mmCIF file with all atom_site columns, C-alpha atoms in Angstrom:
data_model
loop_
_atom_site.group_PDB
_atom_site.id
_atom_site.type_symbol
_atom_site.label_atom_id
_atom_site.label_alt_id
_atom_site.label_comp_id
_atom_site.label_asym_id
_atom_site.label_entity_id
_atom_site.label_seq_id
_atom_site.pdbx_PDB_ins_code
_atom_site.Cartn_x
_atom_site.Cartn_y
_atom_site.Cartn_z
_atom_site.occupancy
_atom_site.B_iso_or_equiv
_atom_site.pdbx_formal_charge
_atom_site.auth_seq_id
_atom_site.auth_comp_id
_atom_site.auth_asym_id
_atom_site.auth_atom_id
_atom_site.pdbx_PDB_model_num
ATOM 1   C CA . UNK A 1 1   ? -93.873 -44.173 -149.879 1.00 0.00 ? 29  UNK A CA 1
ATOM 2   C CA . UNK A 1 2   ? -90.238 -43.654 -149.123 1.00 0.00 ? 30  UNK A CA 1
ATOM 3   C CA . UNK A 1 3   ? -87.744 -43.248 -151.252 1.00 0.00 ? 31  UNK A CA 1
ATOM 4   C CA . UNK A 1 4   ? -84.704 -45.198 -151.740 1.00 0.00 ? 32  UNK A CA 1
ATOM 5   C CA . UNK A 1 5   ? -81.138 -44.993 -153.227 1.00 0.00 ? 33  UNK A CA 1
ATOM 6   C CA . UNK A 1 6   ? -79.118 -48.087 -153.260 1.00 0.00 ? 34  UNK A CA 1
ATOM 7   C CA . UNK A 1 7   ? -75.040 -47.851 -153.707 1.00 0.00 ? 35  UNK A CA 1
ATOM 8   C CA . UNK A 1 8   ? -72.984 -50.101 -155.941 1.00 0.00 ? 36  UNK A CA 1
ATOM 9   C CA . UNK A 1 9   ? -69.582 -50.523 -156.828 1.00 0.00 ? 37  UNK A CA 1
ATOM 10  C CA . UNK A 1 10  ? -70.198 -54.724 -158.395 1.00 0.00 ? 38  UNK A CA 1
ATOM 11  C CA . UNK A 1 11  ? -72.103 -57.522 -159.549 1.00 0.00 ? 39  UNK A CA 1
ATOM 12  C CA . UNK A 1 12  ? -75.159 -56.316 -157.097 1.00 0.00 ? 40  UNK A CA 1
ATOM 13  C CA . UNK A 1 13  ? -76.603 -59.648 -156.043 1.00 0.00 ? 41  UNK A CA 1
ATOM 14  C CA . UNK A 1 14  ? -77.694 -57.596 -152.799 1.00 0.00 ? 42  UNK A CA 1
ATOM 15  C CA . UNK A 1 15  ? -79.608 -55.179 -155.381 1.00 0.00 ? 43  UNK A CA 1
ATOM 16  C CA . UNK A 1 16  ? -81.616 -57.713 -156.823 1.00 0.00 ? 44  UNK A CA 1
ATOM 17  C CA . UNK A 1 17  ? -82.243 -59.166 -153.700 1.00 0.00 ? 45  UNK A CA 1
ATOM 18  C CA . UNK A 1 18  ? -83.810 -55.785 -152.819 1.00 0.00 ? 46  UNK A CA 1
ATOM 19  C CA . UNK A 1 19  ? -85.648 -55.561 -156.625 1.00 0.00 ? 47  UNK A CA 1
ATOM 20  C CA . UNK A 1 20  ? -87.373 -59.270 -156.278 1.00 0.00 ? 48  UNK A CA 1
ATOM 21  C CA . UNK A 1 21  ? -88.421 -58.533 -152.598 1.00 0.00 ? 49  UNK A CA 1
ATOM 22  C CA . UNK A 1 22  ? -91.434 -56.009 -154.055 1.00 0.00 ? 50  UNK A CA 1
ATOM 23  C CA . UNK A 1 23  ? -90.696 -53.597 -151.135 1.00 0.00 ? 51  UNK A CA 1
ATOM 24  C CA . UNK A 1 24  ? -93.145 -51.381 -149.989 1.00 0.00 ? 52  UNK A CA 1
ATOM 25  C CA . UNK A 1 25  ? -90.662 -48.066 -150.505 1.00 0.00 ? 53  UNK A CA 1
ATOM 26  C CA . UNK A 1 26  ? -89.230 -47.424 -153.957 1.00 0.00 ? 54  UNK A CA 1
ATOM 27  C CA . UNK A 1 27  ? -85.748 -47.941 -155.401 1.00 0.00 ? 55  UNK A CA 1
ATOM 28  C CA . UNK A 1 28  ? -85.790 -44.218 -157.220 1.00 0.00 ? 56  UNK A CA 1
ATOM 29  C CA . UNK A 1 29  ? -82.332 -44.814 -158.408 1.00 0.00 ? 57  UNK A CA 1
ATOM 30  C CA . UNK A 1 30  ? -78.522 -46.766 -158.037 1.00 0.00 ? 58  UNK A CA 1
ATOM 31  C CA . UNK A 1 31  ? -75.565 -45.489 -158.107 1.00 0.00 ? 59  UNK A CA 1
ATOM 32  C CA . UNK A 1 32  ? -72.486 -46.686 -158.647 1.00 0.00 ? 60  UNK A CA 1
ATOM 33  C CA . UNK A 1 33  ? -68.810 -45.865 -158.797 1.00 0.00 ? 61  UNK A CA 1
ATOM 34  C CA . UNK A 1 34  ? -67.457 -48.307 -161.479 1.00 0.00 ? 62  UNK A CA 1
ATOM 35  C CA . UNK A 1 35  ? -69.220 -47.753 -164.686 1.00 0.00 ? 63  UNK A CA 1
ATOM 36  C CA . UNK A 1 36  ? -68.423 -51.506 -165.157 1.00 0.00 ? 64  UNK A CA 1
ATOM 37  C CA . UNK A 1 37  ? -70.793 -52.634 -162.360 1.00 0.00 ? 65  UNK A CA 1
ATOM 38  C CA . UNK A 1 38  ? -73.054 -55.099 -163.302 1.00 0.00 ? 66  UNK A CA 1
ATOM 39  C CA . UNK A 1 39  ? -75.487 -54.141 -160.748 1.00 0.00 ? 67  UNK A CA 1
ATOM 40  C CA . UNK A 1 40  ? -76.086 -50.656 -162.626 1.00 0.00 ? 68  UNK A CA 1
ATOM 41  C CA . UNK A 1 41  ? -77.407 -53.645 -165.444 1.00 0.00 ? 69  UNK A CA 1
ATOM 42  C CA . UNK A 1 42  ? -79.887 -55.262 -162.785 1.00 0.00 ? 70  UNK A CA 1
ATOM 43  C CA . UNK A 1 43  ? -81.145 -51.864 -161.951 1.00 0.00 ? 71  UNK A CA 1
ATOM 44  C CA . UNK A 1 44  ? -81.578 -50.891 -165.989 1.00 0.00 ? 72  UNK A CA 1
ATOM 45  C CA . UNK A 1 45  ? -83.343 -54.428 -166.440 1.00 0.00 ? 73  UNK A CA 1
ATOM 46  C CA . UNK A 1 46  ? -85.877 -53.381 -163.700 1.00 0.00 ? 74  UNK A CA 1
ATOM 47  C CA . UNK A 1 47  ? -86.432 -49.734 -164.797 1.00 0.00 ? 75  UNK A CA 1
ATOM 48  C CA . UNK A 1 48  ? -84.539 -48.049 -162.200 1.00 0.00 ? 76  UNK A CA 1
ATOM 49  C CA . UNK A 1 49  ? -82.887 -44.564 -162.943 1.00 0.00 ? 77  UNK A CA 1
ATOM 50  C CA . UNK A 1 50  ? -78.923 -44.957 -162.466 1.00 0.00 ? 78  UNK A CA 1
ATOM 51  C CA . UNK A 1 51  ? -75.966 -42.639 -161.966 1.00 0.00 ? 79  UNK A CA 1
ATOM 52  C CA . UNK A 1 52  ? -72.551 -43.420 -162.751 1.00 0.00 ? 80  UNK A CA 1
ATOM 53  C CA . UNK A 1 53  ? -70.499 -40.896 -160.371 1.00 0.00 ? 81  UNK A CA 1
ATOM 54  C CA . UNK A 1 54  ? -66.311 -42.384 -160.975 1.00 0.00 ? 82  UNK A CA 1
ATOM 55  C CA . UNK A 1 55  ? -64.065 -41.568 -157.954 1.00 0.00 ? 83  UNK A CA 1
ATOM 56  C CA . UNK A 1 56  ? -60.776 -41.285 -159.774 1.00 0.00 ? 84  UNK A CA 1
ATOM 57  C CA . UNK A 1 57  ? -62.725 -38.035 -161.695 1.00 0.00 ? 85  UNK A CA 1
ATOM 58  C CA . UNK A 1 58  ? -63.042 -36.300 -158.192 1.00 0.00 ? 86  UNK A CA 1
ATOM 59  C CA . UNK A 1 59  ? -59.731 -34.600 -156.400 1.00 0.00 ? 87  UNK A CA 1
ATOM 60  C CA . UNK A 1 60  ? -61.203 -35.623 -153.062 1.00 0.00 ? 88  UNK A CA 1
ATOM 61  C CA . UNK A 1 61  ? -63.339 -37.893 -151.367 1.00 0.00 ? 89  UNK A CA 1
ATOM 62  C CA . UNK A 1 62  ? -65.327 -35.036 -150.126 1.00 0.00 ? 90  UNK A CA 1
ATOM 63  C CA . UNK A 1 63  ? -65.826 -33.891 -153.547 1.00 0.00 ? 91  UNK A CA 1
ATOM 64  C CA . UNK A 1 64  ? -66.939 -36.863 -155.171 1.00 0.00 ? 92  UNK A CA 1
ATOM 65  C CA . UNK A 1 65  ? -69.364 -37.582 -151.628 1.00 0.00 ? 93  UNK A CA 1
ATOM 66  C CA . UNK A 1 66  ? -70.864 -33.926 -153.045 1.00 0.00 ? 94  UNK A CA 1
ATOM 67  C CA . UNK A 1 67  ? -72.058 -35.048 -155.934 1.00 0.00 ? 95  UNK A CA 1
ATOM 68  C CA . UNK A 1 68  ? -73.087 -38.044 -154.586 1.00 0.00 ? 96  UNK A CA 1
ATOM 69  C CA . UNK A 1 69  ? -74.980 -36.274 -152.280 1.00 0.00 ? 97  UNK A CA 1
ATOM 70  C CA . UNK A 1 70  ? -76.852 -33.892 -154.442 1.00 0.00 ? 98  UNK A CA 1
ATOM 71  C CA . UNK A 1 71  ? -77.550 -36.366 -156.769 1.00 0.00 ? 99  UNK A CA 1
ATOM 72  C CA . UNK A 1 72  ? -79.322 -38.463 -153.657 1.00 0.00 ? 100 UNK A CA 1
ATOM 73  C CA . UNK A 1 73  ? -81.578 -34.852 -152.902 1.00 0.00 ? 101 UNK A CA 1
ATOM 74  C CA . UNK A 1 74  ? -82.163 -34.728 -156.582 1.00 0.00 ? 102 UNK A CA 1
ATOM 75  C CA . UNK A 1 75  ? -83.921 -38.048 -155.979 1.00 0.00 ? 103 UNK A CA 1
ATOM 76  C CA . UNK A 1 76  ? -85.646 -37.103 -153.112 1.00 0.00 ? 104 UNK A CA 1
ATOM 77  C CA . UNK A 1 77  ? -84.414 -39.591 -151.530 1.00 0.00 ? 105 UNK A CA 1
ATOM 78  C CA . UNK A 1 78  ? -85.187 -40.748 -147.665 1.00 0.00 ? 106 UNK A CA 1
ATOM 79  C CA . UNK A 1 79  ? -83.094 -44.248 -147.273 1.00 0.00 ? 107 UNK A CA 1
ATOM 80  C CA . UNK A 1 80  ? -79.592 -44.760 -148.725 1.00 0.00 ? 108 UNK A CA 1
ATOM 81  C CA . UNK A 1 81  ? -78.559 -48.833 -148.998 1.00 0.00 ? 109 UNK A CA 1
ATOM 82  C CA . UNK A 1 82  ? -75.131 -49.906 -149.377 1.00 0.00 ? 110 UNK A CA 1
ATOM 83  C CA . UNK A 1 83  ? -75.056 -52.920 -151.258 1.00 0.00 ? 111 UNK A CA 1
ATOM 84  C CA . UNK A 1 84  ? -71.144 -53.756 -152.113 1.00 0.00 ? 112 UNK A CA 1
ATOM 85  C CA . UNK A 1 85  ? -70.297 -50.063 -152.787 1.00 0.00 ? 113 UNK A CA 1
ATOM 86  C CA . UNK A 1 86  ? -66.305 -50.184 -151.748 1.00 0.00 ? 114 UNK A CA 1
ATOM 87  C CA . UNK A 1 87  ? -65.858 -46.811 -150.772 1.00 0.00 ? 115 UNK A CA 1
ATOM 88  C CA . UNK A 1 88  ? -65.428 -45.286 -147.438 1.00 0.00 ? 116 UNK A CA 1
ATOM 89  C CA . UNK A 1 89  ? -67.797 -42.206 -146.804 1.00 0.00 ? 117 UNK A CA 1
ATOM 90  C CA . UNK A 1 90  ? -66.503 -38.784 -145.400 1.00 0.00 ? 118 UNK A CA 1
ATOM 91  C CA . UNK A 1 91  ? -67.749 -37.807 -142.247 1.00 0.00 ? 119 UNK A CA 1
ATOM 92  C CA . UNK A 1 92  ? -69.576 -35.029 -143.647 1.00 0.00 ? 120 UNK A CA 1
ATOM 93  C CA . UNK A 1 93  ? -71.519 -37.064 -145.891 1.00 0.00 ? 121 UNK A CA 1
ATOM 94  C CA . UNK A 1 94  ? -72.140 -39.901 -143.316 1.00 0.00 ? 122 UNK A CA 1
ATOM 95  C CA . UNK A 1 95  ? -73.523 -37.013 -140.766 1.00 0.00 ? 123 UNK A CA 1
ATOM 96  C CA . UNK A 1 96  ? -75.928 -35.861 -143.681 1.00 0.00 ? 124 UNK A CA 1
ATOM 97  C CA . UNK A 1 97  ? -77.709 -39.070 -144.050 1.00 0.00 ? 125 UNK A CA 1
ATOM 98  C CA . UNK A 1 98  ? -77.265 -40.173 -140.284 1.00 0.00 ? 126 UNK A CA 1
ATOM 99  C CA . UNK A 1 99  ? -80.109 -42.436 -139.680 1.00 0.00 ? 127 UNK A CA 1
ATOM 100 C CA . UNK A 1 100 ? -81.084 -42.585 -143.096 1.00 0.00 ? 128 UNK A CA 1
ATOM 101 C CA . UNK A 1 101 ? -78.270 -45.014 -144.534 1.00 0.00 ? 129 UNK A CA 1
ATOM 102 C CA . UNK A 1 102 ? -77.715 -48.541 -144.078 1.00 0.00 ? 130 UNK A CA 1
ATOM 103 C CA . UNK A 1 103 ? -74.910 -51.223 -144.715 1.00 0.00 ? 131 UNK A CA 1
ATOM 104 C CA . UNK A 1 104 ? -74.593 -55.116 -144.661 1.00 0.00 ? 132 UNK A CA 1
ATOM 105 C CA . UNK A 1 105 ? -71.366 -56.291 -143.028 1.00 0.00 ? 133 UNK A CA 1
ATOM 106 C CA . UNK A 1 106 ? -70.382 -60.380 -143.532 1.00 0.00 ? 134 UNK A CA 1
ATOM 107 C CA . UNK A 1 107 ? -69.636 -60.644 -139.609 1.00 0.00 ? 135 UNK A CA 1
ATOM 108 C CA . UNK A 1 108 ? -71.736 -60.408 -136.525 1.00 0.00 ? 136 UNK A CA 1
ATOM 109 C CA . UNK A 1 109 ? -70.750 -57.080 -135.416 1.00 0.00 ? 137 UNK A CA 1
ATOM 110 C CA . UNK A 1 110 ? -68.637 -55.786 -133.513 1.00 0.00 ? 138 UNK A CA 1
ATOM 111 C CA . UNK A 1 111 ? -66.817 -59.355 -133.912 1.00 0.00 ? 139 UNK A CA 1
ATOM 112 C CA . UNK A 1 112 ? -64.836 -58.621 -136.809 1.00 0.00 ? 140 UNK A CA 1
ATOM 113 C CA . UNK A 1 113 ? -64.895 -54.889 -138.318 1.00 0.00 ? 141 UNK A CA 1
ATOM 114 C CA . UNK A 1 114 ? -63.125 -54.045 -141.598 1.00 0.00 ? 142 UNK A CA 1
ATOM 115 C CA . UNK A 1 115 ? -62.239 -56.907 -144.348 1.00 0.00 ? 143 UNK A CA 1
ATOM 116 C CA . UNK A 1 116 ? -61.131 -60.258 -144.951 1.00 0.00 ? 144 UNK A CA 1
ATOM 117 C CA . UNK A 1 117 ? -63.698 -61.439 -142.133 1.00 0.00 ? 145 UNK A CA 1
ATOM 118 C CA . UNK A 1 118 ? -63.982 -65.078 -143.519 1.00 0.00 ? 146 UNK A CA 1
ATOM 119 C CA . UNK A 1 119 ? -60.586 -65.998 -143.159 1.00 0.00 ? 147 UNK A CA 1
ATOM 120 C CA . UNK A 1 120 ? -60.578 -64.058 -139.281 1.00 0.00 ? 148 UNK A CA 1
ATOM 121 C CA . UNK A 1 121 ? -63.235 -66.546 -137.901 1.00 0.00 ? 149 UNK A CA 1
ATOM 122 C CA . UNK A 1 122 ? -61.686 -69.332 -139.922 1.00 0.00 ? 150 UNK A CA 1
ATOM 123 C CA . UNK A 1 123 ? -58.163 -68.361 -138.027 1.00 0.00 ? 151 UNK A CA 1
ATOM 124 C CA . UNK A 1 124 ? -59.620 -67.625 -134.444 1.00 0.00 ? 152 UNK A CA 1
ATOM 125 C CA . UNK A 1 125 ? -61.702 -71.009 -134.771 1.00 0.00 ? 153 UNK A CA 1
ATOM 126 C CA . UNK A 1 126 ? -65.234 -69.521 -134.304 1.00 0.00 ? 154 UNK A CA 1
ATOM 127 C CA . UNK A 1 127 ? -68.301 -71.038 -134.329 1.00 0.00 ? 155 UNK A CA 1
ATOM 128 C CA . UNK A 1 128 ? -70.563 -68.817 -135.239 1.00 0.00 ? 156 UNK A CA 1
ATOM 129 C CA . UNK A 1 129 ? -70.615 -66.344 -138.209 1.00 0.00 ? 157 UNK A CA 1
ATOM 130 C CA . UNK A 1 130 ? -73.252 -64.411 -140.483 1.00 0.00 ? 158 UNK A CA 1
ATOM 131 C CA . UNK A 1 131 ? -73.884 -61.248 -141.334 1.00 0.00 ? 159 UNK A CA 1
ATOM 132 C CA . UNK A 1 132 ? -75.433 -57.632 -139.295 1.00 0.00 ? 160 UNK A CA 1
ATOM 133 C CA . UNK A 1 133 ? -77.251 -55.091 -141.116 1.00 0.00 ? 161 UNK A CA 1
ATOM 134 C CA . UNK A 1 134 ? -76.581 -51.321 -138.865 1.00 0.00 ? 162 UNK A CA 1
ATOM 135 C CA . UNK A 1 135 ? -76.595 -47.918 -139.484 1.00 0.00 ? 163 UNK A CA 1
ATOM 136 C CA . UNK A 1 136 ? -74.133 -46.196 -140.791 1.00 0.00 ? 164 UNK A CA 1
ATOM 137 C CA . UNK A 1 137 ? -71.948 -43.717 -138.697 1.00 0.00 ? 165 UNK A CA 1
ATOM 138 C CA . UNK A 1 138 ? -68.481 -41.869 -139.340 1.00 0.00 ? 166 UNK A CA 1
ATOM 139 C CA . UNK A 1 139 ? -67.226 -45.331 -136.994 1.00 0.00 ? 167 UNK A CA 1
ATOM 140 C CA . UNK A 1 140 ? -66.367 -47.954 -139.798 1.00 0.00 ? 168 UNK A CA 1
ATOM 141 C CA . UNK A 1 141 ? -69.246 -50.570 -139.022 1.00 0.00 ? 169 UNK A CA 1
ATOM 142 C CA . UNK A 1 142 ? -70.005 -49.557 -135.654 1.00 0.00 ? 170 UNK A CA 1
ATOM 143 C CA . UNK A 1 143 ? -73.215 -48.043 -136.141 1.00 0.00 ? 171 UNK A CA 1
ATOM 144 C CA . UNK A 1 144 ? -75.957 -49.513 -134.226 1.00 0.00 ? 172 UNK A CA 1
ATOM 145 C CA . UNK A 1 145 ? -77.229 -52.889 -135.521 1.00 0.00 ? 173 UNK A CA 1
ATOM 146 C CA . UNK A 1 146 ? -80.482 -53.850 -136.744 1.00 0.00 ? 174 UNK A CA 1
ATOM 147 C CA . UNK A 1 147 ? -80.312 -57.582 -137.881 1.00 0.00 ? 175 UNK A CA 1
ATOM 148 C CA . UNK A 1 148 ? -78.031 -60.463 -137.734 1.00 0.00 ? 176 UNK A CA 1
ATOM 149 C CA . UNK A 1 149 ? -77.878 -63.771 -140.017 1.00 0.00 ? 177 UNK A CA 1
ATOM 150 C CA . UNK A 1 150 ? -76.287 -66.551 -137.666 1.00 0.00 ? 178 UNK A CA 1
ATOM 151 C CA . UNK A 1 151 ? -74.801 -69.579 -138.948 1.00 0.00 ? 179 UNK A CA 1
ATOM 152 C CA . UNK A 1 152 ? -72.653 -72.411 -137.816 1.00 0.00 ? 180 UNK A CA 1
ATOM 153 C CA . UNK A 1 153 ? -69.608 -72.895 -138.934 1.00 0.00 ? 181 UNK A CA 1
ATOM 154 C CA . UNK A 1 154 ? -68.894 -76.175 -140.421 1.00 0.00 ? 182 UNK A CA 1
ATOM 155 C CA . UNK A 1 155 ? -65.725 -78.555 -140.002 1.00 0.00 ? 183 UNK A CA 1
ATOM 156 C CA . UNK A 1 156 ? -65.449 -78.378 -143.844 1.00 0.00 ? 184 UNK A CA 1
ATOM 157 C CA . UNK A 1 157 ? -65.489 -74.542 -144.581 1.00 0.00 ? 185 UNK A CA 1
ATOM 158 C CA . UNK A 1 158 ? -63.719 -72.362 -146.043 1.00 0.00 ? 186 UNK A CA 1
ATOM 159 C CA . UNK A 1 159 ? -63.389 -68.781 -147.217 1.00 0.00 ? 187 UNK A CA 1
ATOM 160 C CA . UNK A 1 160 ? -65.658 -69.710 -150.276 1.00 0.00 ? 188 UNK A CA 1
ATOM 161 C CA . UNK A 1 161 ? -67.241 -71.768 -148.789 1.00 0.00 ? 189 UNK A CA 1
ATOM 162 C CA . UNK A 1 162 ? -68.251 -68.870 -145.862 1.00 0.00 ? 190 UNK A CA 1
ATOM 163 C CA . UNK A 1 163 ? -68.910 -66.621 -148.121 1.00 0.00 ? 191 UNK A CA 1
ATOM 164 C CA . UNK A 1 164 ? -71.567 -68.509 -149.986 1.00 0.00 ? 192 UNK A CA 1
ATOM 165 C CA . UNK A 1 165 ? -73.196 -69.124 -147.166 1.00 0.00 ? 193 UNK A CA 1
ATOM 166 C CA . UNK A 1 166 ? -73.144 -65.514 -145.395 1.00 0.00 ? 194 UNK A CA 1
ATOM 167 C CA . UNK A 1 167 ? -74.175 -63.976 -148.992 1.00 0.00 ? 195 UNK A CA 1
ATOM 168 C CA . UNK A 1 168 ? -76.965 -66.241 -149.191 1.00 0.00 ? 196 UNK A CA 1
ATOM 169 C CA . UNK A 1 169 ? -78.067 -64.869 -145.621 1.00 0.00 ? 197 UNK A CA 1
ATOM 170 C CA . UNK A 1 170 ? -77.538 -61.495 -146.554 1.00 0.00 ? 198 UNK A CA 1
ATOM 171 C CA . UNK A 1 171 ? -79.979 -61.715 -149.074 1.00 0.00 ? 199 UNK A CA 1
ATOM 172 C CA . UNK A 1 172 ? -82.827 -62.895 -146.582 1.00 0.00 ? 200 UNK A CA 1
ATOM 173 C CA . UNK A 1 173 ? -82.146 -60.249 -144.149 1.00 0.00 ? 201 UNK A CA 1
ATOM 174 C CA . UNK A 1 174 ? -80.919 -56.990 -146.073 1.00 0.00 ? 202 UNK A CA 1
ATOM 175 C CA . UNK A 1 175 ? -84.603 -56.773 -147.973 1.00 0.00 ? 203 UNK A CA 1
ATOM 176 C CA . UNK A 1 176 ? -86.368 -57.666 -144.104 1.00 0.00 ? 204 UNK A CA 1
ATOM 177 C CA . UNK A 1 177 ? -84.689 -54.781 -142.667 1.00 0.00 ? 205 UNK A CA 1
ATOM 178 C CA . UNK A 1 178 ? -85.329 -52.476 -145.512 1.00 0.00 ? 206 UNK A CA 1
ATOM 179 C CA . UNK A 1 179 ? -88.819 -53.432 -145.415 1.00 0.00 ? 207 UNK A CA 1
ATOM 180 C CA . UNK A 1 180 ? -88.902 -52.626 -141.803 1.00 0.00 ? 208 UNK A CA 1
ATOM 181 C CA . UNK A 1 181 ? -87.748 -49.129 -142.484 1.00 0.00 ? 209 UNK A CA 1
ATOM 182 C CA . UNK A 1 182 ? -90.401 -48.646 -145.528 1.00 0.00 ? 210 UNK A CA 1
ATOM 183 C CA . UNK A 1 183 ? -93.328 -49.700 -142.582 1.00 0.00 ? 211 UNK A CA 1
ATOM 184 C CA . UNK A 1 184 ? -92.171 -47.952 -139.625 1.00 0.00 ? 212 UNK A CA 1
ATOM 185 C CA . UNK A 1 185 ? -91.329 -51.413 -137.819 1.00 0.00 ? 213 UNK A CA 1
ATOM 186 C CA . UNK A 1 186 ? -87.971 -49.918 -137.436 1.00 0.00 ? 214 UNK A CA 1
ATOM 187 C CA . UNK A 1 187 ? -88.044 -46.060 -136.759 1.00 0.00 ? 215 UNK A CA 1
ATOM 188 C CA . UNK A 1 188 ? -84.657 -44.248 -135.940 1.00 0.00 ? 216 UNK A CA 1
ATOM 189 C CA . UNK A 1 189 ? -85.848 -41.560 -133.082 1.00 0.00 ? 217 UNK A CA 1
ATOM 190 C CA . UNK A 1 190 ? -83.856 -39.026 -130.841 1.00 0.00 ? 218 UNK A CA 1
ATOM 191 C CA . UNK A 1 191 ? -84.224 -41.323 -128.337 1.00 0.00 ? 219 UNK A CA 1
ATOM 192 C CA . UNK A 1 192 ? -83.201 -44.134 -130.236 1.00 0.00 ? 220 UNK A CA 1
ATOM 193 C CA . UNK A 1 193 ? -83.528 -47.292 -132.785 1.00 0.00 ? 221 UNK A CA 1
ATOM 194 C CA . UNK A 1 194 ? -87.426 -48.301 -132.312 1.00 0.00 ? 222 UNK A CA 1
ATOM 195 C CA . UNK A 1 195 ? -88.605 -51.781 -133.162 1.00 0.00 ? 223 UNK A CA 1
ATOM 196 C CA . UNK A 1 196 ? -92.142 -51.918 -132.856 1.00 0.00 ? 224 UNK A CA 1
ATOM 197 C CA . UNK A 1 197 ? -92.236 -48.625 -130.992 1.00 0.00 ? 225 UNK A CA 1
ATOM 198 C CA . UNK A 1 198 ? -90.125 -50.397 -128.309 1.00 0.00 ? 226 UNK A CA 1
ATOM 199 C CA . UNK A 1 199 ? -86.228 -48.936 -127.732 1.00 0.00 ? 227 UNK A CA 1
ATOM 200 C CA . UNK A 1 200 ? -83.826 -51.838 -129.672 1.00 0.00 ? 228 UNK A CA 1
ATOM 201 C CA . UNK A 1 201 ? -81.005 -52.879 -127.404 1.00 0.00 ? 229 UNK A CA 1
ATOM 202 C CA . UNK A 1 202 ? -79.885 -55.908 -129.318 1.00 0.00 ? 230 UNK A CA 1
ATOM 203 C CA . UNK A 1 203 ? -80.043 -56.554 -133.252 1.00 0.00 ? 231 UNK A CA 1
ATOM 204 C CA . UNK A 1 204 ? -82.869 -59.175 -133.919 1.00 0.00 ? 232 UNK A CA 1
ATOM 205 C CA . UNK A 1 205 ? -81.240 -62.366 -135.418 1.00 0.00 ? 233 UNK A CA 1
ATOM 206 C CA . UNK A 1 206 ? -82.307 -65.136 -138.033 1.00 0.00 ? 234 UNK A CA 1
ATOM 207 C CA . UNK A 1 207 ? -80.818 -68.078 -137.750 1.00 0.00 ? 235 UNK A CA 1
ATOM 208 C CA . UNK A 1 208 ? -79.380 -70.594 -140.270 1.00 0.00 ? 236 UNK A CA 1
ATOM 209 C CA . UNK A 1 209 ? -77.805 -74.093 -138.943 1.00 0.00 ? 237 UNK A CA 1
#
């Protein structure tokens, strides 16, 4: 069964998500960077270990991705999830869980990298929007993609509005993918992302009108 480690830094609706989906792997433990996060809460109320590792108590972001890191290999762990954690990874800590970590981004990738990705599509009168689960690489969310939530944007949205909507998306697809990963379905390989033992050119997408 593989073992996973989820990342937090807030409320951790994504978390739950992940906790009420009954995946075949097992959430061995959270952690989190604000001892304030609720989600460190959601994981308690479901019997998950948790680990509060604070930033602003580390001199570096390499040393506080140390810890982090042993405290993952104390878990045993074979799958790290980001779920809302707000920190941006060192390079030698992305390399040592290179095809082992995943992230949700609120844009269909590479449309849109980095933050405030609501308001971009609003501006540049898009569409489309959603959400793209990848892998994470020392590239800020340019690691290969997995899954996409697609919706349409309405004449009536707005960032809120978005938001809702991609969240709720997010929260259909982030536990799919994971369970993917727990079965095999998805396999990261030498020669590549496998989906169903086939080489993955294009993320598969879910749709939402």
């Amino acid at each position: 069964m593989i073992k996973i480690a989820v990342l937090v830094s807030g409320s951790g609706s994504n978390l739950q998500a992940l906790i009420d989906a009954n995946l075949s792997g097992q959430i061995v433990g959270v952690i989190s960077n604000k001892p304030e996060a609720y989600a460190l809460q959601r994981a308690e109320n479901a019997g998950i270990a948790t680990a509060v590792i604070e930033h602003k108590q580390y001199p570096h972001r390499e040393a506080f991705d140390d810890v982090m890191h042993q405290q993952l290999l104390d878990w045993d762990v074979d799958l790290v999830v980001l779920a809302g954690f707000m920190r941006i990874l060192s390079e030698k800590f992305v390399s040592a869980w290179e095809g082992k970590m995943i992230n949700i981004h609120p844009s269909l990738l590479p449309h849109y990298k980095g933050m405030h990705t609501h308001q971009r599509v609003l501006n540049t009168g898009d569409q489309l929007h959603g959400c793209t689960v990848h892998y994470v690489t020392a590239e800020l969310d340019a690691g290969q993609a997995l899954a996409q939530g697609v919706l349409q944007v309405g004449s009536h949205d707005g960032v809120n509005s978005l938001a809702q909507r991609v969240h709720t998306l997010e929260h259909i697809i982030y536990p799919q993918v994971v369970e993917w990963i727990c079965t095999q379905t998805i396999q990261h390989t030498d020669q590549g992302v496998l989906y169903r033992d086939t080489l993955m050119h294009e993320p598969i997408q879910f749709c939402k009108f």
